[in-house]
């Protein structure tokens, strides 16, 4: 079994990554393989609903990680999507990544595979970003992995979230 964790932060080893590593550690302790996929800090263009993906079988935009992740997603059994909070929403790159990912991906890459969401903020906005990201698995027939408390962390540096 393998779970893909997506780091939607522009900082590869920041607070979002630290939170995802905590999740990965818990999953690994239960014998579940994990891989953290960093979407990077190069701007990702948003989906323009051109429909090219339905003809090509993948997103027709430049290679910016979306199609690479879809291929990895086909082999994954579950997902954790993590984002920092920028003005009470997911980061712009994460939003563009998720829009294009879910619009262009073949349904079998995600359908009926469990997903969770983690948000990271210095102070506030985590619940709004959390709800924003939950919509993607929610409308893709993905069981949402719940928790006994909010799936978010607070801090300005990776050490702060401990």
XYZ file of C-alpha atoms in Angstrom:
162
model
C 0.000 0.000 0.000
C 1.259 3.474 -0.864
C 0.061 6.957 0.066
C 1.095 10.021 -1.919
C 1.431 13.223 0.085
C 1.350 16.504 -1.860
C 3.266 19.505 -0.569
C 1.575 22.590 -2.039
C 3.950 25.042 -0.375
C 6.455 27.172 -2.261
C 8.898 26.181 0.508
C 10.030 22.604 0.035
C 10.990 22.089 3.683
C 8.661 24.483 5.508
C 5.708 24.035 7.843
C 3.496 22.166 5.349
C 6.298 19.686 4.677
C 6.871 19.206 8.419
C 3.175 18.394 8.906
C 3.206 15.967 5.966
C 6.316 14.276 7.350
C 4.483 13.703 10.641
C 1.681 11.982 8.735
C 4.181 9.992 6.662
C 5.947 8.879 9.829
C 2.701 7.568 11.328
C 1.801 5.786 8.084
C 5.290 4.284 7.789
C 5.035 2.987 11.371
C 1.955 1.046 10.224
C 3.860 -0.425 7.261
C 2.434 1.927 4.627
C 4.825 3.296 2.009
C 4.723 7.047 1.427
C 6.095 9.571 -1.022
C 5.986 13.346 -0.657
C 5.489 15.164 -3.966
C 6.483 18.846 -3.861
C 4.665 20.882 -6.506
C 7.533 23.378 -6.493
C 7.726 27.135 -6.533
C 7.567 27.797 -10.266
C 4.215 29.396 -11.171
C 1.554 26.895 -12.249
C -1.090 28.132 -14.663
C -4.686 27.468 -13.761
C -7.134 25.350 -15.709
C -8.911 27.210 -18.510
C -11.399 24.393 -19.237
C -10.143 24.132 -22.822
C -11.122 20.450 -22.985
C -7.789 19.498 -24.524
C -7.236 16.955 -21.778
C -10.295 14.967 -22.837
C -8.754 14.528 -26.287
C -5.134 14.026 -25.208
C -5.828 11.963 -22.090
C -3.748 14.387 -20.016
C -3.424 18.096 -19.371
C -2.152 19.812 -22.508
C -0.349 22.617 -20.660
C 3.413 22.703 -20.210
C 5.056 20.083 -18.096
C 4.797 21.585 -14.613
C 4.253 18.499 -12.487
C 0.525 17.959 -12.990
C 0.855 15.134 -15.535
C 3.808 13.654 -13.640
C 1.679 13.466 -10.508
C -1.259 11.866 -12.340
C 1.031 8.993 -13.345
C 2.126 8.541 -9.733
C -1.505 8.793 -8.596
C -2.478 5.815 -10.717
C -0.215 3.620 -8.565
C -1.159 5.183 -5.218
C -3.749 3.813 -2.826
C -4.454 7.049 -0.956
C -3.566 10.729 -0.771
C -2.856 13.563 1.647
C -3.012 17.057 0.157
C -1.189 19.748 2.136
C -1.178 23.495 1.586
C -0.067 26.625 3.348
C -2.735 29.240 3.899
C -2.416 32.426 1.863
C -5.164 34.917 2.724
C -7.550 32.282 4.131
C -7.207 30.027 1.077
C -4.913 27.374 -0.337
C -1.786 28.716 -2.021
C -2.323 29.911 -5.587
C -0.025 27.234 -6.996
C -1.835 24.517 -5.039
C -5.213 25.751 -6.256
C -4.026 25.795 -9.889
C -2.389 22.362 -9.437
C -5.531 20.837 -7.924
C -7.852 22.413 -10.527
C -5.819 21.043 -13.414
C -5.107 17.753 -11.673
C -8.728 16.889 -11.000
C -10.091 18.383 -14.219
C -7.654 16.523 -16.462
C -6.990 13.277 -14.605
C -8.587 10.074 -15.665
C -11.180 9.152 -13.057
C -9.481 5.873 -12.101
C -6.420 7.757 -10.844
C -8.424 9.053 -7.861
C -11.919 7.574 -7.686
C -12.610 5.518 -4.540
C -9.133 6.127 -3.128
C -9.109 7.748 0.342
C -7.859 11.300 0.769
C -7.066 13.690 3.598
C -6.197 17.382 3.704
C -3.738 19.294 5.904
C -3.442 23.081 6.123
C -0.676 25.189 7.613
C -0.915 28.811 8.700
C 0.922 31.310 10.814
C -2.300 32.340 12.546
C -5.695 31.848 10.915
C -7.502 30.796 7.764
C -6.856 27.087 8.077
C -10.505 26.032 8.186
C -11.376 27.973 5.019
C -8.423 26.445 3.142
C -9.280 23.012 4.576
C -12.840 23.244 3.244
C -11.554 24.502 -0.110
C -9.288 21.478 -0.627
C -11.882 18.975 0.621
C -14.054 19.781 -2.391
C -11.670 18.033 -4.787
C -11.864 14.552 -3.239
C -15.465 15.196 -2.237
C -16.651 15.476 -5.835
C -14.356 12.729 -7.132
C -15.914 9.867 -5.152
C -12.913 9.716 -2.814
C -13.610 8.686 0.783
C -12.426 11.519 3.011
C -10.234 10.446 5.900
C -11.557 12.221 8.951
C -9.840 13.089 12.189
C -10.700 13.662 15.818
C -9.453 17.244 15.512
C -8.647 19.889 12.872
C -6.024 18.781 10.359
C -3.954 21.923 10.604
C -0.753 23.295 12.072
C 0.310 26.806 13.055
C 3.726 28.426 12.862
C 6.113 30.505 10.801
C 8.922 27.946 10.680
C 8.961 24.152 10.424
C 10.162 23.931 14.042
C 7.147 25.939 15.225
C 4.618 23.284 14.295
C 6.122 20.674 16.593
